[in-house]
Short mmCIF file of C-alpha atoms (C1' of nucleotides) in Angstrom, two decimals:
data_model
loop_
_atom_site.label_atom_id
_atom_site.label_comp_id
_atom_site.label_asym_id
_atom_site.label_seq_id
_atom_site.Cartn_x
_atom_site.Cartn_y
_atom_site.Cartn_z
CA MET A 82 123.64 87.94 103.39
CA ASN A 83 120.89 87.39 100.06
CA PHE A 84 118.35 89.45 98.98
CA ILE A 85 115.62 87.31 100.94
CA GLU A 86 117.44 86.50 104.38
CA GLU A 87 118.45 89.92 104.10
CA LEU A 88 114.55 91.28 103.99
CA ARG A 89 113.83 88.25 106.91
CA TRP A 90 115.12 89.32 108.67
CA ARG A 91 114.46 92.73 108.48
CA GLY A 92 110.57 92.03 108.40
CA MET A 93 110.32 92.41 105.31
CA LEU A 94 108.99 89.68 103.35
CA GLN A 95 105.30 88.95 103.60
CA ASP A 96 104.77 86.40 100.47
CA TYR A 97 107.02 85.15 97.52
CA THR A 98 106.71 82.60 94.37
CA PRO A 99 108.66 79.37 95.01
CA GLY A 100 112.09 78.80 93.20
CA ILE A 101 113.06 82.58 93.92
CA GLU A 102 116.11 82.22 96.66
CA GLU A 103 117.25 79.58 94.98
CA PHE A 104 116.49 81.74 91.22
CA LEU A 105 118.41 84.75 92.56
CA ASN A 106 120.87 82.63 94.59
CA THR A 107 122.42 81.43 91.06
CA HIS A 108 120.90 84.05 87.98
CA GLN A 109 123.21 87.02 88.82
CA PRO A 110 121.97 90.00 88.29
CA VAL A 111 118.64 89.55 88.54
CA ARG A 112 116.10 91.76 86.86
CA GLY A 113 113.36 93.01 88.93
CA TYR A 114 111.23 95.79 89.35
CA ILE A 115 107.97 98.18 90.90
CA GLY A 116 105.47 100.11 89.64
CA PHE A 117 104.23 103.44 91.33
CA ASP A 118 101.50 104.96 90.26
CA PRO A 119 101.49 109.02 89.51
CA THR A 120 98.79 109.00 91.98
CA ALA A 121 99.71 111.73 93.53
CA THR A 122 102.58 114.63 93.19
CA SER A 123 104.17 113.45 95.65
CA LEU A 124 105.26 109.35 97.31
CA HIS A 125 105.10 108.71 100.72
CA VAL A 126 106.48 107.27 103.48
CA GLY A 127 103.88 103.77 102.65
CA ASN A 128 105.46 104.21 99.17
CA LEU A 129 109.15 104.06 100.86
CA ALA A 130 108.84 100.55 102.67
CA THR A 131 108.33 99.46 98.80
CA ILE A 132 111.34 101.74 97.79
CA MET A 133 113.82 100.55 100.75
CA LEU A 134 112.50 96.90 99.09
CA LEU A 135 114.50 98.22 95.52
CA VAL A 136 117.30 99.39 97.54
CA HIS A 137 117.92 96.11 99.18
CA PHE A 138 117.42 94.31 95.61
CA GLN A 139 120.17 96.49 94.26
CA ARG A 140 122.47 96.42 97.68
CA SER A 141 122.42 92.27 97.26
CA GLY A 142 123.63 92.98 93.33
CA HIS A 143 120.38 92.68 91.76
CA LYS A 144 119.27 95.17 88.63
CA PRO A 145 116.30 96.97 90.22
CA TYR A 146 113.60 98.43 87.60
CA VAL A 147 111.23 101.23 88.51
CA LEU A 148 108.56 101.48 86.19
CA ILE A 149 106.45 104.38 86.31
CA GLY A 150 102.76 103.43 86.25
CA GLY A 151 102.39 106.72 84.07
CA ALA A 152 99.79 104.33 82.22
CA THR A 153 98.28 102.31 84.82
CA GLY A 154 97.47 105.73 86.82
CA MET A 155 94.94 106.33 84.00
CA ILE A 156 93.08 104.23 84.76
CA GLY A 157 93.20 103.50 89.34
CA ASP A 158 94.06 100.02 90.96
CA PRO A 159 91.16 99.23 92.50
CA SER A 160 93.51 97.57 95.85
CA GLY A 161 92.73 98.05 99.42
CA LYS A 162 90.14 101.67 97.58
CA SER A 163 86.41 100.43 98.79
CA VAL A 164 84.78 103.13 95.80
CA GLU A 165 85.66 103.79 92.61
CA ARG A 166 88.66 106.61 92.31
CA GLN A 167 88.01 110.05 90.85
CA MET A 168 90.79 109.98 87.08
CA LEU A 169 92.67 111.64 87.26
CA ASP A 170 93.40 114.05 83.78
CA LYS A 171 96.72 113.91 81.23
CA ALA A 172 98.03 117.10 82.51
CA THR A 173 97.77 116.23 85.90
CA ILE A 174 99.32 112.88 85.45
CA GLU A 175 101.75 114.00 83.44
CA ARG A 176 103.14 116.39 86.26
CA ASN A 177 102.55 113.76 88.70
CA GLN A 178 105.38 111.00 86.94
CA GLN A 179 107.14 113.81 86.45
CA ALA A 180 107.50 114.95 90.07
CA ILE A 181 107.67 111.43 92.35
CA ALA A 182 110.57 110.07 89.26
CA ASP A 183 113.11 112.13 90.31
CA GLN A 184 111.74 111.62 94.07
CA LEU A 185 112.95 107.73 92.91
CA ARG A 186 116.30 108.68 91.12
CA ARG A 187 117.46 109.82 95.02
CA PHE A 188 117.55 106.35 96.21
CA LEU A 189 119.11 103.48 93.68
CA ASP A 190 122.23 104.05 91.95
CA PHE A 191 120.97 105.06 88.17
CA ASP A 192 124.63 105.58 87.14
CA SER A 193 126.73 103.16 87.38
CA GLY A 194 127.53 99.46 87.04
CA GLU A 195 126.39 96.63 85.87
CA ASN A 196 123.48 96.46 88.46
CA LYS A 197 122.55 99.72 88.33
CA ALA A 198 119.09 101.18 88.07
CA GLU A 199 115.95 101.56 85.08
CA MET A 200 113.56 103.85 85.53
CA ILE A 201 110.76 103.14 82.56
CA ASN A 202 107.65 104.03 82.48
CA ASN A 203 104.63 101.64 81.00
CA TYR A 204 103.36 104.18 79.16
CA THR A 205 105.48 103.76 76.57
CA TRP A 206 104.29 100.55 75.80
CA LEU A 207 100.86 100.75 76.65
CA LYS A 208 99.64 103.77 75.03
CA ASP A 209 100.47 102.32 71.13
CA LEU A 210 98.16 99.20 72.28
CA SER A 211 95.34 98.95 71.04
CA LEU A 212 92.09 97.52 72.15
CA LEU A 213 91.79 94.67 70.27
CA GLU A 214 95.06 93.56 70.36
CA PHE A 215 94.90 93.94 73.85
CA LEU A 216 91.46 91.39 74.08
CA ARG A 217 92.99 89.84 71.93
CA GLN A 218 97.02 89.52 73.41
CA VAL A 219 95.39 89.51 77.18
CA GLY A 220 92.25 89.35 77.56
CA LYS A 221 91.55 86.19 76.20
CA HIS A 222 94.39 84.42 78.21
CA ILE A 223 93.22 85.62 81.75
CA THR A 224 89.10 84.48 82.74
CA VAL A 225 86.97 86.73 84.42
CA ASN A 226 86.59 83.88 86.61
CA TYR A 227 90.07 84.64 87.98
CA MET A 228 89.77 87.59 88.17
CA ILE A 229 86.76 88.45 90.06
CA ALA A 230 88.59 85.73 92.52
CA LYS A 231 90.96 88.34 93.34
CA GLU A 232 90.61 89.91 96.91
CA SER A 233 90.48 93.57 95.20
CA VAL A 234 87.75 92.85 92.69
CA LYS A 235 85.29 90.52 95.37
CA LYS A 236 85.42 93.57 97.70
CA ARG A 237 83.84 95.37 94.83
CA LEU A 238 81.47 92.87 93.57
CA GLU A 239 78.89 94.28 96.05
CA SER A 240 79.86 98.06 96.17
CA GLY A 241 80.16 98.36 92.51
CA ILE A 242 83.27 97.89 89.76
CA SER A 243 84.10 99.75 87.29
CA PHE A 244 85.58 97.78 83.74
CA THR A 245 87.90 100.46 83.83
CA GLU A 246 88.84 99.66 87.05
CA PHE A 247 88.45 95.64 86.64
CA SER A 248 90.70 95.80 83.81
CA TYR A 249 93.51 97.15 86.11
CA GLN A 250 95.04 94.16 86.99
CA LEU A 251 95.51 93.66 83.40
CA LEU A 252 97.30 95.90 82.45
CA GLN A 253 99.74 95.30 85.22
CA GLY A 254 99.83 92.34 84.79
CA TYR A 255 100.92 93.19 80.74
CA ASP A 256 103.69 94.95 81.85
CA PHE A 257 104.73 92.40 84.07
CA TYR A 258 105.46 90.57 80.48
CA TYR A 259 105.86 92.86 78.56
CA LEU A 260 109.20 93.82 80.72
CA PHE A 261 109.83 90.12 81.13
CA LYS A 262 109.78 90.08 77.06
CA HIS A 263 111.70 93.29 76.48
CA HIS A 264 113.58 93.55 79.59
CA ASN A 265 113.96 90.25 81.14
CA VAL A 266 112.73 90.82 83.98
CA ARG A 267 112.18 87.83 86.46
CA LEU A 268 110.97 89.19 89.81
CA GLN A 269 108.36 91.57 90.48
CA MET A 270 107.71 92.81 94.17
CA GLY A 271 105.13 95.38 95.95
CA GLY A 272 103.28 95.68 98.60
CA ALA A 273 101.17 92.91 100.34
CA ASP A 274 97.84 94.86 98.82
CA GLN A 275 99.63 93.65 95.40
CA TRP A 276 99.96 90.11 95.68
CA GLY A 277 96.87 89.77 93.40
CA ASN A 278 98.09 91.96 90.40
CA ILE A 279 101.39 90.71 90.51
CA THR A 280 99.99 86.30 90.21
CA THR A 281 97.72 87.77 87.55
CA GLY A 282 100.86 89.68 85.34
CA THR A 283 103.38 85.81 86.37
CA GLU A 284 100.17 83.39 85.23
CA LEU A 285 99.44 85.92 81.88
CA ILE A 286 102.54 84.93 81.39
CA ARG A 287 102.88 81.16 82.57
CA ARG A 288 99.74 80.55 79.69
CA LYS A 289 100.89 83.12 77.48
CA LEU A 290 104.24 81.91 77.34
CA ALA A 291 103.11 77.89 76.99
CA VAL A 292 100.74 79.05 73.64
CA GLU A 293 104.24 80.66 72.70
CA ARG A 294 105.81 77.22 72.91
CA GLY A 295 103.20 75.24 71.48
CA LEU A 296 102.40 73.38 74.86
CA ALA A 297 98.91 73.00 77.35
CA PRO A 298 99.82 74.92 80.14
CA LEU A 299 99.91 71.89 82.89
CA GLU A 300 103.09 70.45 80.81
CA ASP A 301 104.39 73.34 82.27
CA ASN A 302 107.30 74.75 83.78
CA PHE A 303 107.29 78.18 83.51
CA SER A 304 106.67 78.59 87.01
CA GLU A 305 110.17 78.52 87.74
CA GLU A 306 110.61 81.72 85.37
CA VAL A 307 109.34 84.41 86.58
CA PHE A 308 108.50 85.28 90.13
CA ALA A 309 106.23 87.91 92.68
CA LEU A 310 107.70 89.01 95.99
CA THR A 311 105.98 91.23 98.77
CA THR A 312 106.71 92.72 101.67
CA PRO A 313 104.00 93.10 104.91
CA LEU A 314 101.50 96.52 104.43
CA LEU A 315 102.87 97.78 107.68
CA THR A 316 100.59 98.46 110.57
CA LYS A 317 100.88 100.35 114.07
CA SER A 318 99.99 98.96 117.19
CA ASP A 319 97.49 101.19 118.45
CA GLY A 320 96.07 99.49 114.67
CA THR A 321 95.59 103.05 113.09
CA LYS A 322 97.37 103.16 109.26
CA PHE A 323 101.06 103.64 108.95
CA GLY A 324 101.77 106.95 107.60
CA LYS A 325 99.61 109.52 108.89
CA SER A 326 100.07 112.29 111.48
CA GLU A 327 97.27 114.39 112.17
CA SER A 328 97.68 116.36 109.80
CA GLY A 329 97.27 113.80 106.83
CA ASN A 330 99.81 111.74 104.67
CA ILE A 331 103.73 112.18 105.46
CA TRP A 332 104.95 113.55 101.92
CA LEU A 333 108.50 112.93 100.04
CA ASP A 334 108.25 116.05 99.30
CA PRO A 335 109.16 119.44 101.60
CA ARG A 336 106.58 121.40 100.09
CA LEU A 337 103.97 119.52 101.58
CA THR A 338 105.50 118.07 104.87
CA SER A 339 108.17 119.85 105.16
CA PRO A 340 111.27 118.92 106.86
CA TYR A 341 110.63 119.36 110.40
CA GLN A 342 108.23 117.90 110.12
CA PHE A 343 108.94 114.55 108.48
CA TYR A 344 112.02 114.43 111.13
CA GLN A 345 109.10 114.34 114.16
CA PHE A 346 107.13 111.61 112.43
CA TRP A 347 110.14 109.52 112.60
CA LEU A 348 110.97 111.25 115.69
CA ASN A 349 107.64 110.31 117.59
CA THR A 350 107.35 107.37 116.77
CA THR A 351 106.11 104.66 119.89
CA ASP A 352 108.67 102.50 121.47
CA GLN A 353 106.04 99.93 120.27
CA ASP A 354 106.63 99.82 116.18
CA ALA A 355 110.53 101.82 116.53
CA PRO A 356 112.45 98.33 116.42
CA ARG A 357 110.21 97.07 113.45
CA LEU A 358 110.61 100.44 111.81
CA VAL A 359 114.38 100.60 112.19
CA ARG A 360 114.53 97.13 110.08
CA VAL A 361 112.58 98.27 107.44
CA PHE A 362 114.00 102.13 107.33
CA THR A 363 117.26 101.84 107.64
CA LEU A 364 119.94 99.90 106.64
CA PHE A 365 121.95 99.29 109.45
CA ASP A 366 122.99 96.33 109.87
CA LYS A 367 121.64 93.46 112.15
CA GLU A 368 124.98 94.34 114.76
CA LYS A 369 123.99 98.00 115.10
CA ILE A 370 120.50 97.97 115.25
CA GLN A 371 120.55 95.22 118.17
CA ALA A 372 123.23 97.64 119.88
CA LEU A 373 120.64 100.05 119.33
CA GLU A 374 117.99 98.46 120.99
CA ALA A 375 119.80 97.48 123.97
CA GLU A 376 120.68 101.05 124.52
CA HIS A 377 117.36 102.53 123.75
CA ALA A 378 116.46 99.99 126.64
CA ALA A 379 119.27 100.75 129.40
CA ALA A 380 118.12 104.23 129.11
CA PRO A 381 114.43 104.56 127.25
CA HIS A 382 114.07 108.31 127.30
CA LEU A 383 116.69 109.37 125.61
CA ARG A 384 114.47 107.36 122.34
CA ILE A 385 117.97 106.52 121.02
CA LEU A 386 115.92 104.34 118.48
CA GLN A 387 114.17 106.99 117.50
CA LYS A 388 116.70 109.69 117.21
CA ALA A 389 118.25 107.40 114.98
CA LEU A 390 115.59 106.79 112.82
CA ALA A 391 114.51 109.68 112.13
CA GLU A 392 118.23 110.73 111.53
CA ASP A 393 118.25 108.18 109.12
CA VAL A 394 115.13 108.76 107.19
CA THR A 395 115.34 112.49 107.15
CA ILE A 396 119.12 112.98 105.75
CA ARG A 397 118.15 110.27 102.93
CA VAL A 398 114.98 111.38 101.68
CA HIS A 399 115.58 115.42 102.84
CA GLY A 400 119.95 115.29 102.71
CA ARG A 401 122.18 116.67 106.65
CA GLU A 402 120.73 119.98 105.51
CA ALA A 403 117.51 119.91 106.35
CA TYR A 404 117.65 117.11 108.90
CA GLN A 405 120.33 119.81 110.78
CA LYS A 406 118.09 122.13 110.61
CA ALA A 407 114.71 119.79 111.51
CA VAL A 408 117.11 118.82 114.89
CA GLN A 409 118.10 122.01 115.85
CA ALA A 410 113.99 123.17 115.32
CA SER A 411 113.30 120.68 117.15
CA ALA A 412 115.00 121.54 119.75
CA ILE A 413 113.84 125.38 119.80
CA LEU A 414 110.56 124.12 119.85
CA PHE A 415 109.88 121.71 122.44
CA GLY A 416 113.79 122.48 124.83
CA ASN A 417 113.56 123.82 128.43
CA HIS A 418 114.42 126.99 126.84
CA PRO A 419 113.42 130.07 129.12
CA THR A 420 111.91 132.93 127.01
CA GLU A 421 115.55 135.40 127.60
CA GLU A 422 117.07 132.51 125.22
CA ILE A 423 114.77 131.96 122.76
CA ASN A 424 115.27 135.90 122.93
CA ARG A 425 118.28 135.04 122.14
CA ILE A 426 117.82 133.65 118.41
CA ASP A 427 118.43 136.14 115.83
CA GLU A 428 115.93 136.89 113.37
CA ALA A 429 117.39 134.50 110.33
CA THR A 430 117.28 131.61 113.21
CA LEU A 431 114.07 132.26 114.54
CA LEU A 432 112.61 132.39 111.05
CA ALA A 433 114.21 129.61 109.82
CA VAL A 434 112.86 127.75 113.09
CA PHE A 435 109.15 129.00 111.79
CA GLU A 436 109.53 127.91 108.35
CA GLY A 437 106.40 126.21 107.04
CA VAL A 438 105.00 127.61 110.50
CA PRO A 439 101.41 129.84 109.93
CA GLN A 440 102.73 133.94 110.45
CA ILE A 441 100.45 136.13 111.11
CA ALA A 442 101.05 139.61 110.64
CA ILE A 443 99.22 142.43 112.97
CA PRO A 444 99.60 146.00 113.57
CA ARG A 445 101.31 146.46 116.51
CA GLN A 446 98.89 149.11 118.26
CA ALA A 447 96.33 145.61 117.83
CA LEU A 448 98.97 144.37 121.48
CA GLN A 449 95.98 145.88 123.52
CA ASN A 450 93.59 144.12 122.37
CA GLY A 451 92.65 141.33 124.97
CA ILE A 452 94.09 138.31 124.69
CA VAL A 453 90.45 136.38 123.32
CA ASP A 454 90.29 138.73 120.54
CA PHE A 455 94.12 138.10 119.85
CA LEU A 456 93.50 135.20 119.34
CA SER A 457 89.98 135.51 117.56
CA ILE A 458 88.91 138.49 114.98
CA VAL A 459 92.62 140.09 115.86
CA THR A 460 94.93 137.15 114.11
CA ASP A 461 92.31 136.78 111.66
CA TYR A 462 90.13 133.86 112.82
CA ARG A 463 93.68 131.68 111.26
CA ILE A 464 94.76 130.68 115.28
CA PHE A 465 91.12 130.16 116.12
CA PRO A 466 88.10 130.78 114.31
CA SER A 467 85.29 132.03 116.99
CA LYS A 468 86.09 134.00 120.04
CA SER A 469 84.44 130.89 122.20
CA GLU A 470 86.83 128.67 120.44
CA ALA A 471 89.78 130.59 122.14
CA ARG A 472 88.24 130.79 125.28
CA LYS A 473 87.79 127.09 125.73
CA MET A 474 91.33 126.09 124.84
CA LEU A 475 92.20 129.23 127.12
CA GLN A 476 90.34 127.47 130.02
CA GLY A 477 92.18 124.74 129.43
CA GLY A 478 95.22 125.97 129.84
CA GLY A 479 96.01 124.59 126.28
CA VAL A 480 97.73 128.31 124.73
CA SER A 481 101.27 129.51 125.40
CA ILE A 482 102.98 133.08 124.29
CA ASN A 483 106.32 132.61 123.66
CA LYS A 484 106.50 129.75 125.99
CA MET A 485 104.82 130.76 129.01
CA LYS A 486 100.94 129.30 129.55
CA VAL A 487 98.49 132.26 129.00
CA THR A 488 94.94 132.51 130.51
CA GLU A 489 91.85 134.48 129.78
CA THR A 490 93.14 137.24 131.54
CA SER A 491 96.69 138.13 130.71
CA GLN A 492 98.11 140.71 129.46
CA LEU A 493 99.51 140.66 125.96
CA ASN A 494 101.44 144.40 126.48
CA ASN A 495 103.10 142.34 129.47
CA PHE A 496 104.76 139.69 126.69
CA SER A 497 108.70 140.58 125.35
CA LEU A 498 108.35 140.79 121.76
CA LEU A 499 111.04 138.55 120.10
CA GLN A 500 113.55 141.00 117.99
CA ASN A 501 111.22 143.44 119.25
CA ARG A 502 108.16 141.61 116.88
CA TYR A 503 107.76 138.77 116.81
CA LEU A 504 104.87 136.48 119.31
CA ILE A 505 105.43 133.00 119.17
CA VAL A 506 102.20 131.84 119.89
CA GLN A 507 101.13 127.69 120.18
CA LYS A 508 97.90 126.50 120.70
CA GLY A 509 98.57 122.65 121.69
CA LYS A 510 101.55 121.03 122.15
CA LYS A 511 102.69 120.40 118.54
CA ASN A 512 101.13 123.44 116.63
CA TYR A 513 102.64 126.92 116.61
CA TYR A 514 101.71 129.96 115.12
CA LEU A 515 104.01 133.14 114.84
CA VAL A 516 102.62 136.31 114.70
CA ARG A 517 104.85 139.40 113.07
CA LEU A 518 104.11 143.09 114.18
CA LEU A 519 103.90 145.77 112.02
CA ASP A 520 104.57 149.02 112.37
"C1'" G B 230 55.58 88.68 96.40
"C1'" G B 231 54.34 88.58 101.62
"C1'" G B 232 56.02 89.17 106.96
"C1'" G B 233 58.82 92.15 109.75
"C1'" A B 234 63.24 95.50 112.78
"C1'" G B 235 64.82 100.46 111.65
"C1'" A B 236 67.26 105.84 110.17
"C1'" U B 237 69.39 109.80 116.14
"C1'" U B 238 74.72 114.45 117.30
"C1'" C B 239 82.39 111.97 113.77
"C1'" C B 240 81.30 106.50 114.57
"C1'" A B 241 78.49 103.33 117.68
"C1'" G B 242 74.63 102.98 120.56
"C1'" A B 243 70.29 105.18 125.07
"C1'" G B 244 65.76 107.73 124.79
"C1'" U B 245 59.15 106.97 122.69
"C1'" G B 246 55.31 114.25 124.38
"C1'" G B 247 58.48 118.97 128.48
"C1'" C B 248 63.10 117.79 133.39
"C1'" C B 249 66.68 117.03 125.57
"C1'" A B 250 71.70 120.12 122.82
"C1'" A B 251 70.43 114.68 123.90
"C1'" A B 252 72.92 108.96 128.16
"C1'" U B 253 76.89 105.55 127.56
"C1'" G B 254 81.28 104.13 124.65
"C1'" G B 255 85.22 105.36 121.03
"C1'" G B 256 87.38 108.55 118.44
"C1'" A B 257 88.96 113.86 117.77
"C1'" C B 258 91.31 118.30 121.14
"C1'" G B 259 93.18 119.72 125.51
"C1'" G B 260 95.39 119.56 130.07
"C1'" A B 261 98.24 116.37 134.25
"C1'" C B 262 102.04 113.63 134.77
"C1'" U B 263 105.98 111.10 131.67
"C1'" G B 264 110.86 110.78 127.12
"C1'" U B 265 107.95 115.09 122.53
"C1'" A B 266 106.38 107.43 123.91
"C1'" A B 267 102.97 103.85 125.95
"C1'" A B 268 99.34 103.38 129.90
"C1'" U B 269 97.26 106.14 133.45
"C1'" C B 270 94.00 110.59 135.23
"C1'" C B 271 91.42 115.03 134.75
"C1'" G B 272 88.98 118.21 131.28
"C1'" U B 273 86.55 119.84 126.19
"C1'" U B 274 83.00 118.18 122.43
"C1'" G B 275 76.14 121.69 117.66
"C1'" U B 276 76.61 127.18 116.16
"C1'" C B 277 77.53 131.88 118.53
"C1'" G B 278 78.31 134.60 122.60
"C1'" U B 279 82.48 137.74 128.78
"C1'" A B 280 77.58 135.98 130.33
"C1'" A B 281 72.56 135.80 131.35
"C1'" G B 282 71.18 133.63 126.80
"C1'" A B 283 69.87 133.25 121.59
"C1'" C B 284 69.80 130.18 117.38
"C1'" U B 285 70.08 125.49 113.81
"C1'" U B 286 70.55 120.02 115.26
"C1'" C B 287 67.33 113.73 116.31
"C1'" G B 288 66.07 110.64 107.29
"C1'" A B 289 62.41 113.92 104.50
"C1'" A B 290 58.25 116.91 104.24
"C1'" G B 291 53.79 118.10 106.04
"C1'" G B 292 50.13 117.84 110.05
"C1'" U B 293 48.39 117.34 115.79
"C1'" U B 294 50.02 119.94 120.83
"C1'" C B 295 50.86 125.06 125.00
"C1'" G B 296 55.47 121.79 124.10
"C1'" A B 297 57.86 116.35 119.69
"C1'" A B 298 64.05 113.09 118.24
"C1'" U B 299 59.82 111.40 120.71
"C1'" C B 300 52.22 111.11 118.97
"C1'" C B 301 49.45 110.69 113.31
"C1'" U B 302 49.95 111.64 107.60
"C1'" U B 303 52.90 110.71 103.32
"C1'" C B 304 58.21 110.07 101.09
"C1'" U B 305 63.25 108.37 100.82
"C1'" C B 306 66.71 104.91 101.78
"C1'" U B 307 68.96 100.63 104.86
"C1'" C B 308 68.50 95.81 107.40
"C1'" C B 309 65.97 90.95 108.40
"C1'" C B 310 63.15 87.24 108.03
"C1'" C B 311 59.19 83.33 105.15
"C1'" A B 312 58.15 82.34 99.57
#
RNA sequence: GGGGAGAUUCCAGAGUGGCCAAAUGGGACGGACUGUAAAUCCGUUGUCGUAAGACUUCGAAGGUUCGAAUCCUUCUCUCCCCA
């Protein structure tokens, strides 16, 4: 199956410039790229969708280029942003680009075949481009009228946009031109929000080529030479943003989002969203997905689709071992385990399960305190910030210790300690704290 | 330049002298149900406090009053209409 067809049935095709399908079919391998700006120390699941574009691109025989936006990250993309961004300092950007480059290397084959992936950083060519050169080589070809017609800029004309961010599309456009010239890159891909930036690139290439070939722009037939393609921005059926949990972004970095939380994120996908997400984030083929959906429909409570999705994505991002631990932790935290059974877990496993969960150490004699004090002042206000809040939650039935509901009148002494020194405190359904007693 | 409307608790939006920590809806959080889903239902939602209550809120600063989100003055900002 060719690249475009693959994206189409997966619902990953938003927009593309004409002629692309034929070009991809008749040229093999075609070189295509996606840019990632180092604006954070890690990529998140939103980026994963565009990474999958590159994965499919490579699997269908083409040659993916991963562009690290070392230079563009210094400028700030106004797309989808309602206010000017904070500029990042160079040290931060350097750290970030190192981190996201390491992450990106895991998803593509950079080692073998004529279509092995390449990684490049636009800082290497943009750093030496002088202002004058830029204005003459790039700025001259694109009108301000054209630039402010772009959605990303138009939205900001009222509230304000700096010249720096306004220029962003030109830099990105120049990247495309540069890659076309020096690496014969023909296609730029990205999320739907990047359409404007990408087409600035195709437009710039068209105009520059016209000049280089001594033609008037309208006589050209260069539109057949470079292409743009975007994938829809993912949304959730309830209208909220995809890729966020109550605790914020879902990151690929295990230090920011533990593999357990990552696994849970996918596992908690609603029935409504799961079919779309399986198509985007796994490489399962059509038959396999249809089979999974049928299985799921037959026994929805088993959440076949969610489990398959969570397994596939967690393994791709964090590896099999981390996935297995996440499953094990989930089984313990959400399974119907009576206290005795939890008590049988050995200490090493217990600590592994609660990795990434806040751990609070208190003196053993502090157990003499009442439950409200225990949940607030004794645990240094880390479980509840005040006695009132602890009490409110207790009254609402939202607190468990060792998986047993507690009330204001519960006696701490009645709880058997796990491994003779741990208590599992649960606030609501999904917030855990491991309290360790010090002798 | 002229005329008008407004600024309320996370958001939207009632309230026009005491019954206002402030209706209602949304969101958030918790519970029940369930499948760690969705929908539904119930509870909580300024802070602290076992409670009684205390303290801080209704754009900002002053003032009137026993008492102000509500009345007066000034200021700041937002929106609309006409020119």
